[in-house]
Coordinates of C-alpha atoms in Angstrom, one line a residue:
Chain P
X200 CA -9.1 -5.9 4.8
X201 CA -10.9 -3.6 7.2
X202 CA -10.4 0.1 7.2
X203 CA -10.2 2.7 9.9
X204 CA -11.7 5.3 7.6
X205 CA -15.3 6.4 6.9
X206 CA -15.3 8.5 3.8
X207 CA -17.9 11.2 3.7
X208 CA -18.6 14.8 4.4
X209 CA -20.5 14.7 7.7
X210 CA -20.2 17.5 10.3
X211 CA -17.5 15.5 12.0
X212 CA -15.4 15.3 8.8
X213 CA -15.7 19.0 8.3
X214 CA -14.3 19.8 11.8
X215 CA -10.6 20.8 11.6
X216 CA -8.4 17.9 12.7
X217 CA -6.8 20.1 15.4
X218 CA -10.1 20.8 17.0
X219 CA -11.1 17.1 17.0
X220 CA -7.8 15.9 18.6
X221 CA -7.8 18.7 21.2
X222 CA -11.5 17.9 22.0
X223 CA -10.6 14.2 22.3
X224 CA -7.8 14.9 24.7
X225 CA -10.1 17.0 27.0
X226 CA -12.9 14.5 26.8
X227 CA -10.5 11.6 27.6
X228 CA -9.2 13.3 30.7
X229 CA -12.8 13.9 31.7
X230 CA -13.8 10.3 31.1
X231 CA -11.0 9.1 33.4
X232 CA -12.7 11.0 36.2
X233 CA -16.0 9.2 35.8
X234 CA -16.4 6.6 38.5
X235 CA -20.2 5.9 38.5
X236 CA -21.0 3.1 36.0
X237 CA -24.4 4.7 35.4
X238 CA -22.8 8.0 34.4
X239 CA -20.4 6.2 32.0
X240 CA -23.4 4.3 30.6
X241 CA -25.1 7.6 30.0
X242 CA -22.0 8.9 28.2
X243 CA -22.0 5.7 26.1
X244 CA -25.5 6.5 25.0
X245 CA -24.2 9.9 24.0
X246 CA -21.4 8.2 22.0
X247 CA -23.9 6.0 20.2
X248 CA -25.7 9.2 19.3
X249 CA -22.5 10.6 17.9
X250 CA -22.0 7.6 15.7
X251 CA -25.6 7.6 14.7
X252 CA -25.2 11.2 13.5
X253 CA -22.8 9.8 10.8
X254 CA -25.6 7.7 9.4
X255 CA -26.0 4.0 9.1
X256 CA -22.5 3.3 7.9
X257 CA -21.1 5.2 10.9
X258 CA -23.2 3.2 13.3
X259 CA -22.0 0.0 11.7
X260 CA -18.4 1.1 11.9
X261 CA -18.9 1.9 15.6
X262 CA -20.4 -1.5 16.3
X263 CA -17.5 -3.2 14.6
X264 CA -15.0 -1.4 16.8
X265 CA -17.1 -2.3 19.9
X266 CA -17.2 -5.9 18.9
X267 CA -13.4 -6.2 18.7
X268 CA -13.3 -5.0 22.4
X269 CA -15.7 -7.6 23.6
X270 CA -13.2 -10.2 24.8
X271 CA -11.0 -7.6 26.5
X272 CA -13.9 -6.3 28.4
X273 CA -15.2 -9.8 29.2
X274 CA -11.8 -10.6 30.8
X275 CA -11.9 -7.4 32.8
X276 CA -15.4 -8.1 34.0
X277 CA -14.6 -11.8 34.9
X278 CA -11.5 -10.9 36.8
X279 CA -13.4 -8.3 38.9
X280 CA -16.3 -10.7 39.5
X281 CA -13.8 -13.3 40.8
X282 CA -12.1 -10.7 43.1
X283 CA -15.6 -9.5 44.2
X284 CA -15.3 -6.0 42.8
X285 CA -18.1 -6.2 40.3
X286 CA -18.8 -2.5 40.4
X287 CA -15.2 -1.5 39.7
X288 CA -15.1 -4.1 36.8
X289 CA -18.3 -2.6 35.3
X290 CA -16.8 0.9 35.6
X291 CA -13.5 -0.1 33.9
X292 CA -15.3 -2.2 31.2
X293 CA -17.7 0.6 30.2
X294 CA -14.8 3.1 30.3
X295 CA -12.9 1.0 27.8
X296 CA -15.8 1.0 25.4
X297 CA -16.2 4.8 25.9
X298 CA -12.6 5.8 25.4
X299 CA -11.8 3.5 22.5
X300 CA -15.1 4.5 20.9
X301 CA -14.3 8.1 21.2
X302 CA -10.8 7.7 19.7
X303 CA -12.2 5.5 16.9
X304 CA -14.8 8.2 16.1
X305 CA -12.0 10.7 15.5
X306 CA -10.0 8.3 13.5
X307 CA -13.0 7.3 11.3
X308 CA -13.8 10.9 10.5
X309 CA -10.3 12.2 9.9
X310 CA -8.7 11.7 6.5
X311 CA -5.2 10.4 6.9
X312 CA -3.6 13.3 5.0
X313 CA -5.1 15.8 7.4
X314 CA -3.6 13.9 10.3
X315 CA -0.3 13.8 8.6
X316 CA -0.4 17.5 8.0
X317 CA -1.2 18.3 11.6
X318 CA 1.6 16.1 13.0
X319 CA 4.0 17.5 10.5
X320 CA 3.0 21.0 11.7
X321 CA 3.4 20.0 15.3
X322 CA 6.8 18.4 14.6
X323 CA 8.1 21.6 13.0
X324 CA 10.7 22.1 15.8
X325 CA 12.4 18.9 14.8
X326 CA 13.6 20.5 11.6
X327 CA 15.9 22.7 13.7
X328 CA 17.6 19.4 14.8
X329 CA 18.0 18.5 11.1
X330 CA 15.2 15.9 11.2
X331 CA 12.3 15.9 8.8
X332 CA 9.0 16.7 10.5
X333 CA 7.4 14.4 7.9
X334 CA 9.1 11.4 9.6
X335 CA 6.8 11.3 12.7
X336 CA 3.8 12.3 10.6
X337 CA 4.2 9.4 8.2
X338 CA 5.0 7.0 11.0
X339 CA 1.7 7.7 12.8
X340 CA -0.2 7.5 9.5
X341 CA 1.4 4.1 8.8
X342 CA 0.5 2.8 12.2
X343 CA -3.1 3.8 11.8
X344 CA -3.0 2.0 8.5
X345 CA -1.5 -1.1 10.0
X346 CA -4.1 -1.8 12.7
X347 CA -6.8 -3.0 10.3
X348 CA -4.2 -5.0 8.4
X349 CA -3.2 -6.7 11.6
X350 CA -6.8 -7.7 12.2
X351 CA -7.3 -8.9 8.7
X352 CA -4.1 -10.9 8.7
X353 CA -5.1 -12.6 12.0
X354 CA -8.4 -13.5 10.4
X355 CA -6.8 -14.9 7.3
X356 CA -4.4 -17.0 9.3
X357 CA -7.2 -18.2 11.4
X358 CA -9.1 -19.4 8.3
X359 CA -6.0 -21.1 7.0
X360 CA -5.7 -22.9 10.3
X361 CA -9.3 -24.0 10.5
X362 CA -9.2 -25.3 7.0
X363 CA -6.8 -27.9 8.2
X364 CA -7.5 -28.3 11.9
X365 CA -10.4 -29.1 14.2
X366 CA -8.9 -27.3 17.1
X367 CA -8.9 -23.6 17.7
X368 CA -5.6 -21.8 16.7
X369 CA -5.1 -19.7 19.9
X370 CA -1.6 -18.4 20.6
X371 CA 0.1 -20.6 18.1
X372 CA -0.8 -18.1 15.4
X373 CA 1.3 -15.4 17.0
X374 CA 4.7 -16.4 15.4
X375 CA 3.3 -16.8 11.8
X376 CA 1.4 -13.5 12.4
X377 CA 4.6 -11.7 13.3
X378 CA 6.4 -13.1 10.2
X379 CA 3.6 -12.1 7.9
X380 CA 3.5 -8.6 9.4
X381 CA 7.3 -8.3 8.9
X382 CA 6.6 -9.3 5.3
X383 CA 3.8 -6.7 5.0
X384 CA 6.1 -4.0 6.5
X385 CA 8.7 -4.8 3.8
X386 CA 6.1 -4.4 1.1
X387 CA 5.0 -1.2 2.6
X388 CA 8.5 0.1 2.8
X389 CA 9.0 -0.7 -0.9
X390 CA 5.7 1.1 -1.8
X391 CA 6.8 4.1 0.2
X392 CA 10.2 4.1 -1.4
X393 CA 8.6 3.9 -4.9
X394 CA 6.9 7.1 -4.1
X395 CA 9.6 9.1 -2.5
X396 CA 10.3 7.5 0.9
X397 CA 10.1 9.5 4.1
X398 CA 11.8 12.7 3.1
X399 CA 11.8 13.1 -0.7
X400 CA 12.2 16.8 -0.9
X401 CA 15.6 16.9 0.8
X402 CA 18.0 15.8 -1.8
X403 CA 20.8 13.5 -1.0
X404 CA 19.1 12.2 2.1
X405 CA 17.0 9.1 2.0
Chain L
X1255 CA 14.3 21.7 -27.8
X1256 CA 13.8 20.3 -31.3
X1257 CA 13.9 16.6 -30.5
X1258 CA 12.5 14.9 -27.4
X1259 CA 15.0 13.8 -24.8
X1260 CA 16.1 10.2 -25.3
X1261 CA 14.4 7.7 -23.2
X1262 CA 16.9 5.1 -22.1
X1263 CA 17.4 2.6 -19.3
X1264 CA 21.1 1.9 -18.9
X1265 CA 22.1 -1.0 -16.7
X1266 CA 25.9 -1.3 -16.7
X1267 CA 27.9 -4.2 -15.3
X1268 CA 25.4 -4.7 -12.5
X1269 CA 26.0 -7.2 -9.7
X1270 CA 23.1 -7.8 -7.4
X1271 CA 22.5 -10.2 -4.5
X1272 CA 19.3 -10.4 -2.5
X1273 CA 19.2 -12.1 0.8
X1274 CA 22.6 -13.7 0.2
X1275 CA 21.4 -15.1 -3.2
X1276 CA 23.2 -14.0 -6.3
X1277 CA 20.7 -12.6 -8.8
X1278 CA 22.8 -10.8 -11.4
X1279 CA 26.6 -10.9 -12.1
X1280 CA 27.8 -8.3 -14.5
X1281 CA 24.5 -7.6 -16.2
X1282 CA 24.5 -5.1 -19.1
X1283 CA 21.3 -4.0 -20.7
X1284 CA 20.2 -0.9 -22.6
X1285 CA 16.5 -0.4 -23.2
X1286 CA 15.2 2.4 -25.5
X1287 CA 12.1 0.8 -27.0
X1288 CA 8.6 1.9 -26.3
X1289 CA 7.4 -1.5 -25.3
X1290 CA 9.7 -4.0 -23.7
X1291 CA 8.6 -7.4 -22.4
X1292 CA 10.6 -9.5 -19.8
X1293 CA 9.8 -13.2 -19.7
X1294 CA 11.3 -16.0 -17.7
X1295 CA 10.4 -18.5 -15.0
X1296 CA 9.8 -17.6 -11.3
X1297 CA 13.1 -16.6 -9.7
X1298 CA 14.8 -15.8 -13.0
X1299 CA 15.4 -12.2 -11.9
X1300 CA 12.5 -10.5 -13.8
X1301 CA 11.1 -8.6 -10.8
X1302 CA 14.6 -7.8 -9.5
X1303 CA 15.4 -6.2 -12.9
X1304 CA 12.5 -3.7 -12.8
X1305 CA 13.1 -3.0 -9.1
X1306 CA 16.7 -2.2 -10.0
X1307 CA 15.5 0.1 -12.9
X1308 CA 13.0 1.8 -10.6
X1309 CA 15.8 2.5 -8.0
X1310 CA 14.0 0.5 -5.3
X1311 CA 17.0 -1.8 -4.8
X1312 CA 20.7 -0.8 -5.0
X1313 CA 23.1 -3.0 -6.9
X1314 CA 26.3 -4.1 -5.1
X1315 CA 28.3 -3.1 -8.1
X1316 CA 27.6 -1.3 -11.4
X1317 CA 25.4 1.6 -12.5
X1318 CA 21.7 2.0 -13.2
X1319 CA 20.3 5.1 -14.8
X1320 CA 17.1 6.0 -16.5
X1321 CA 17.0 8.9 -18.9
X1322 CA 20.3 10.0 -17.3
X1323 CA 18.8 10.0 -13.8
X1324 CA 20.7 7.9 -11.1
X1325 CA 17.5 6.3 -9.9
X1326 CA 19.0 4.8 -6.7
X1327 CA 20.6 8.0 -5.3
X1328 CA 18.5 10.7 -6.9
X1329 CA 15.1 9.7 -5.6
X1330 CA 13.5 13.0 -6.4
X1331 CA 14.5 12.7 -10.0
X1332 CA 13.5 9.0 -10.1
X1333 CA 9.9 9.8 -9.0
X1334 CA 9.4 12.0 -12.1
X1335 CA 11.1 9.4 -14.3
X1336 CA 9.9 6.0 -13.4
X1337 CA 6.7 4.5 -12.0
X1338 CA 6.3 0.9 -11.0
X1339 CA 3.2 -1.3 -10.4
X1340 CA 3.7 -4.1 -8.1
X1341 CA 2.2 -7.5 -8.7
X1342 CA -0.2 -7.2 -5.8
X1343 CA -2.0 -3.8 -5.6
X1344 CA -2.6 -4.4 -1.9
X1345 CA 1.2 -4.1 -1.4
X1346 CA 1.1 -0.8 -3.2
X1347 CA -1.9 1.0 -1.8
X1348 CA -1.0 3.0 1.3
X1349 CA -4.1 5.1 2.0
X1350 CA -7.7 4.1 2.7
X1351 CA -9.4 6.3 0.2
X1352 CA -8.8 6.6 -3.5
X1353 CA -8.2 10.3 -3.6
X1354 CA -5.6 10.2 -0.7
X1355 CA -3.8 7.4 -2.5
X1356 CA -3.5 9.4 -5.7
X1357 CA -2.6 12.6 -4.0
X1358 CA 0.1 11.1 -1.8
X1359 CA 2.7 10.6 -4.5
X1360 CA 2.1 14.2 -5.7
X1361 CA 2.6 15.6 -2.3
X1362 CA 5.7 13.5 -2.0
X1363 CA 6.9 15.3 -5.1
X1364 CA 6.6 18.6 -3.1
X1365 CA 3.2 19.8 -4.4
X1366 CA 0.9 21.6 -1.9
X1367 CA -2.0 19.5 -0.7
X1368 CA -4.7 21.4 -2.6
X1369 CA -2.8 21.2 -5.9
X1370 CA -2.1 17.5 -5.4
X1371 CA -5.8 16.8 -4.8
X1372 CA -6.7 18.8 -7.9
X1373 CA -4.3 16.8 -10.1
X1374 CA -5.6 13.6 -8.5
X1375 CA -9.2 14.6 -9.3
X1376 CA -8.2 15.4 -12.9
X1377 CA -6.6 12.0 -13.2
X1378 CA -9.7 10.2 -11.9
X1379 CA -11.9 12.2 -14.4
X1380 CA -9.5 11.3 -17.3
X1381 CA -10.1 7.7 -16.6
X1382 CA -13.9 8.2 -16.2
X1383 CA -13.9 7.5 -12.5
X1384 CA -14.5 10.9 -10.9
X1385 CA -17.0 9.2 -8.6
X1386 CA -14.2 7.1 -7.0
X1387 CA -12.8 10.0 -5.1
X1388 CA -14.1 9.1 -1.7
X1389 CA -14.3 5.3 -2.3
X1390 CA -12.4 3.0 0.1
X1391 CA -9.6 1.3 -1.8
X1392 CA -10.2 -2.1 -0.1
X1393 CA -13.9 -2.1 -1.3
X1394 CA -12.8 -2.0 -4.9
X1395 CA -12.3 -5.1 -7.0
X1396 CA -8.8 -6.4 -7.7
X1397 CA -8.8 -4.9 -11.2
X1398 CA -10.1 -1.6 -9.9
X1399 CA -7.4 -1.5 -7.2
X1400 CA -4.8 -2.1 -9.9
X1401 CA -6.3 0.8 -11.9
X1402 CA -6.0 3.0 -8.7
X1403 CA -2.3 2.1 -8.6
X1404 CA -1.9 2.9 -12.3
X1405 CA -3.6 6.3 -11.9
X1406 CA -1.4 7.1 -8.8
X1407 CA 1.7 6.3 -10.8
X1408 CA 0.7 8.2 -13.9
X1409 CA -0.3 11.2 -11.9
X1410 CA 3.4 11.6 -10.9
X1411 CA 4.3 12.0 -14.6
X1412 CA 6.9 9.4 -15.2
X1413 CA 8.4 8.7 -18.7
X1414 CA 8.6 5.0 -18.0
X1415 CA 6.1 2.7 -16.3
X1416 CA 7.0 -0.8 -15.1
X1417 CA 4.5 -3.6 -14.6
X1418 CA 5.2 -6.6 -12.5
X1419 CA 2.9 -9.5 -13.6
X1420 CA -0.1 -7.2 -14.1
X1421 CA -2.4 -10.0 -15.3
X1422 CA -2.1 -12.3 -12.3
X1423 CA -5.2 -12.9 -10.3
X1424 CA -7.4 -10.9 -12.6
X1425 CA -10.5 -12.3 -14.4
X1426 CA -10.5 -12.3 -18.2
X1427 CA -12.3 -9.0 -18.8
X1428 CA -10.2 -7.2 -16.2
X1429 CA -7.0 -8.6 -17.7
X1430 CA -8.1 -7.6 -21.2
X1431 CA -8.9 -4.1 -19.9
X1432 CA -5.5 -3.6 -18.3
X1433 CA -3.8 -4.9 -21.4
X1434 CA -5.7 -2.3 -23.5
X1435 CA -4.8 0.4 -21.1
X1436 CA -1.1 -0.5 -21.2
X1437 CA -1.3 -0.5 -25.0
X1438 CA -2.7 3.1 -24.9
X1439 CA -0.1 4.5 -22.6
X1440 CA 2.1 7.3 -24.0
X1441 CA 4.8 6.3 -21.6
X1442 CA 7.5 3.7 -22.3
X1443 CA 6.6 0.4 -20.8
X1444 CA 8.5 -2.5 -19.4
X1445 CA 6.3 -5.4 -18.6
X1446 CA 7.3 -8.5 -16.7
X1447 CA 5.2 -11.6 -17.3
X1448 CA 5.5 -15.4 -17.7
X1449 CA 2.7 -15.4 -20.2
X1450 CA 4.2 -15.0 -23.7
X1451 CA 0.7 -14.4 -25.3
X1452 CA 0.6 -10.9 -23.8
X1453 CA 3.7 -9.7 -25.6
X1454 CA 2.8 -10.2 -29.3
X1455 CA 2.7 -6.5 -30.2
X1456 CA 5.8 -5.5 -28.2
X1457 CA 9.0 -4.0 -29.7
X1458 CA 11.4 -6.1 -27.8
X1459 CA 11.4 -9.2 -25.6
X1460 CA 14.1 -10.2 -23.2
X1461 CA 14.2 -13.8 -21.8
X1462 CA 15.9 -14.1 -18.5
X1463 CA 17.0 -17.3 -16.8
X1464 CA 18.9 -17.4 -13.5
X1465 CA 19.9 -13.8 -13.9
X1466 CA 21.3 -14.1 -17.4
X1467 CA 19.9 -13.0 -20.7
X1468 CA 19.0 -16.1 -22.7
X1469 CA 17.5 -14.3 -25.7
X1470 CA 16.9 -10.7 -26.6
X1471 CA 15.0 -9.5 -29.7
X1472 CA 11.7 -9.2 -31.5
X1473 CA 8.8 -11.2 -30.0
X1474 CA 8.6 -13.3 -33.1
X1475 CA 12.1 -14.6 -32.5
X1476 CA 12.3 -14.8 -28.7
X1477 CA 8.9 -16.1 -27.8
X1478 CA 8.7 -19.3 -29.8
X1479 CA 12.0 -20.4 -28.4
X1480 CA 10.9 -19.5 -24.9
X1481 CA 7.7 -21.5 -25.2
X1482 CA 9.5 -24.5 -26.7
X1483 CA 11.9 -24.5 -23.8
X1484 CA 9.2 -24.2 -21.2
X1485 CA 7.4 -27.2 -22.8
X1486 CA 10.6 -29.2 -22.9
X1487 CA 11.1 -28.5 -19.2
X1488 CA 7.6 -29.6 -18.4
X1489 CA 8.2 -32.9 -20.2
X1490 CA 11.7 -33.4 -18.6
X1491 CA 10.3 -33.0 -15.1
X1492 CA 6.8 -34.3 -15.0
X1493 CA 4.9 -33.8 -11.7

């Protein structure tokens, strides 16, 4: 299983999660305004520098994230080559790397409990409606946790397929993947219930 | 208090069906021993039994309580009373880093984050693994991940700890280590296994088959009969 966390105590880990997320939002809006592929490429160099500041493990984690984008970007580029808009394709492709890379950077350097605490705080108004603010907080945390599981499971199913077939699996793995994810979700729900469920502190609600 | 509160799992007239399949019909069981083993074949209801006692599944009829706590409805009370280790640690671990995994249950019990992390650190130190704090759970070995689950459960301070097939998919040293750790626990233990050799020193062994209690008593009485029956089944239906 992969993980979307990079334990450590770098400068990025020490930044408060609120600052990181607010900064991310501002930078994302800015990144959307960039239209010159050269400028985006320059920003990407800066992003690589950010990852490098986390050390060797940080750089490796960044490369892994970039590798998983390879096919998406390849499709974008191909499409724009076919429609004779190479420059636009390059802009969009580089922008995907930049934006996902930035978001991944924040995810990697933010411990999940900090993220939960922030969302719980932001969701405080929900408690006036009688809903637990922990609900959206845990949901987001679980989603973050599930992304690497999804990747890992797809890899496993692919191995199981290749062990018995000469052809590539392709889309035929989607149904078994969904089933196995439902299964995982059930296990996770049980693990969560074993430790108090979504709102343990409110008695009588579960 | 002059005498410690009684530790008792009371399962009264429980009927349980899972996914349309009947598991228990009118099961009665009262467990007070420090070490209880549950044996039986796959599908005999062993795992369902400890999930019932942990309050993870609700029976269709009957009552389940542990130390007087209604574990299905009073989840807050259940958290401080029972802990359960699933067969596969990967199904149990929710958080990427060891410290977050240990602290989570404590926060769920309503402790502030700083205090939860402090208790989690103490637990790691007690097991001689203070250096695991920032380790990634998925980078640990199977046996180490299981130990993370055990520490996470113990941190929540339960009186009872349930183990579901804890020796599966461990190598021999790891299996022996977890066996020794279980033996050392101050908590009451209910251990589900299909391996009778692990239950020699237990106080009581219950043999389940198709949701019914076939035998119930000291390991010296129950286990030989269980092994004989398993061997008979193997001979009766050769592969």
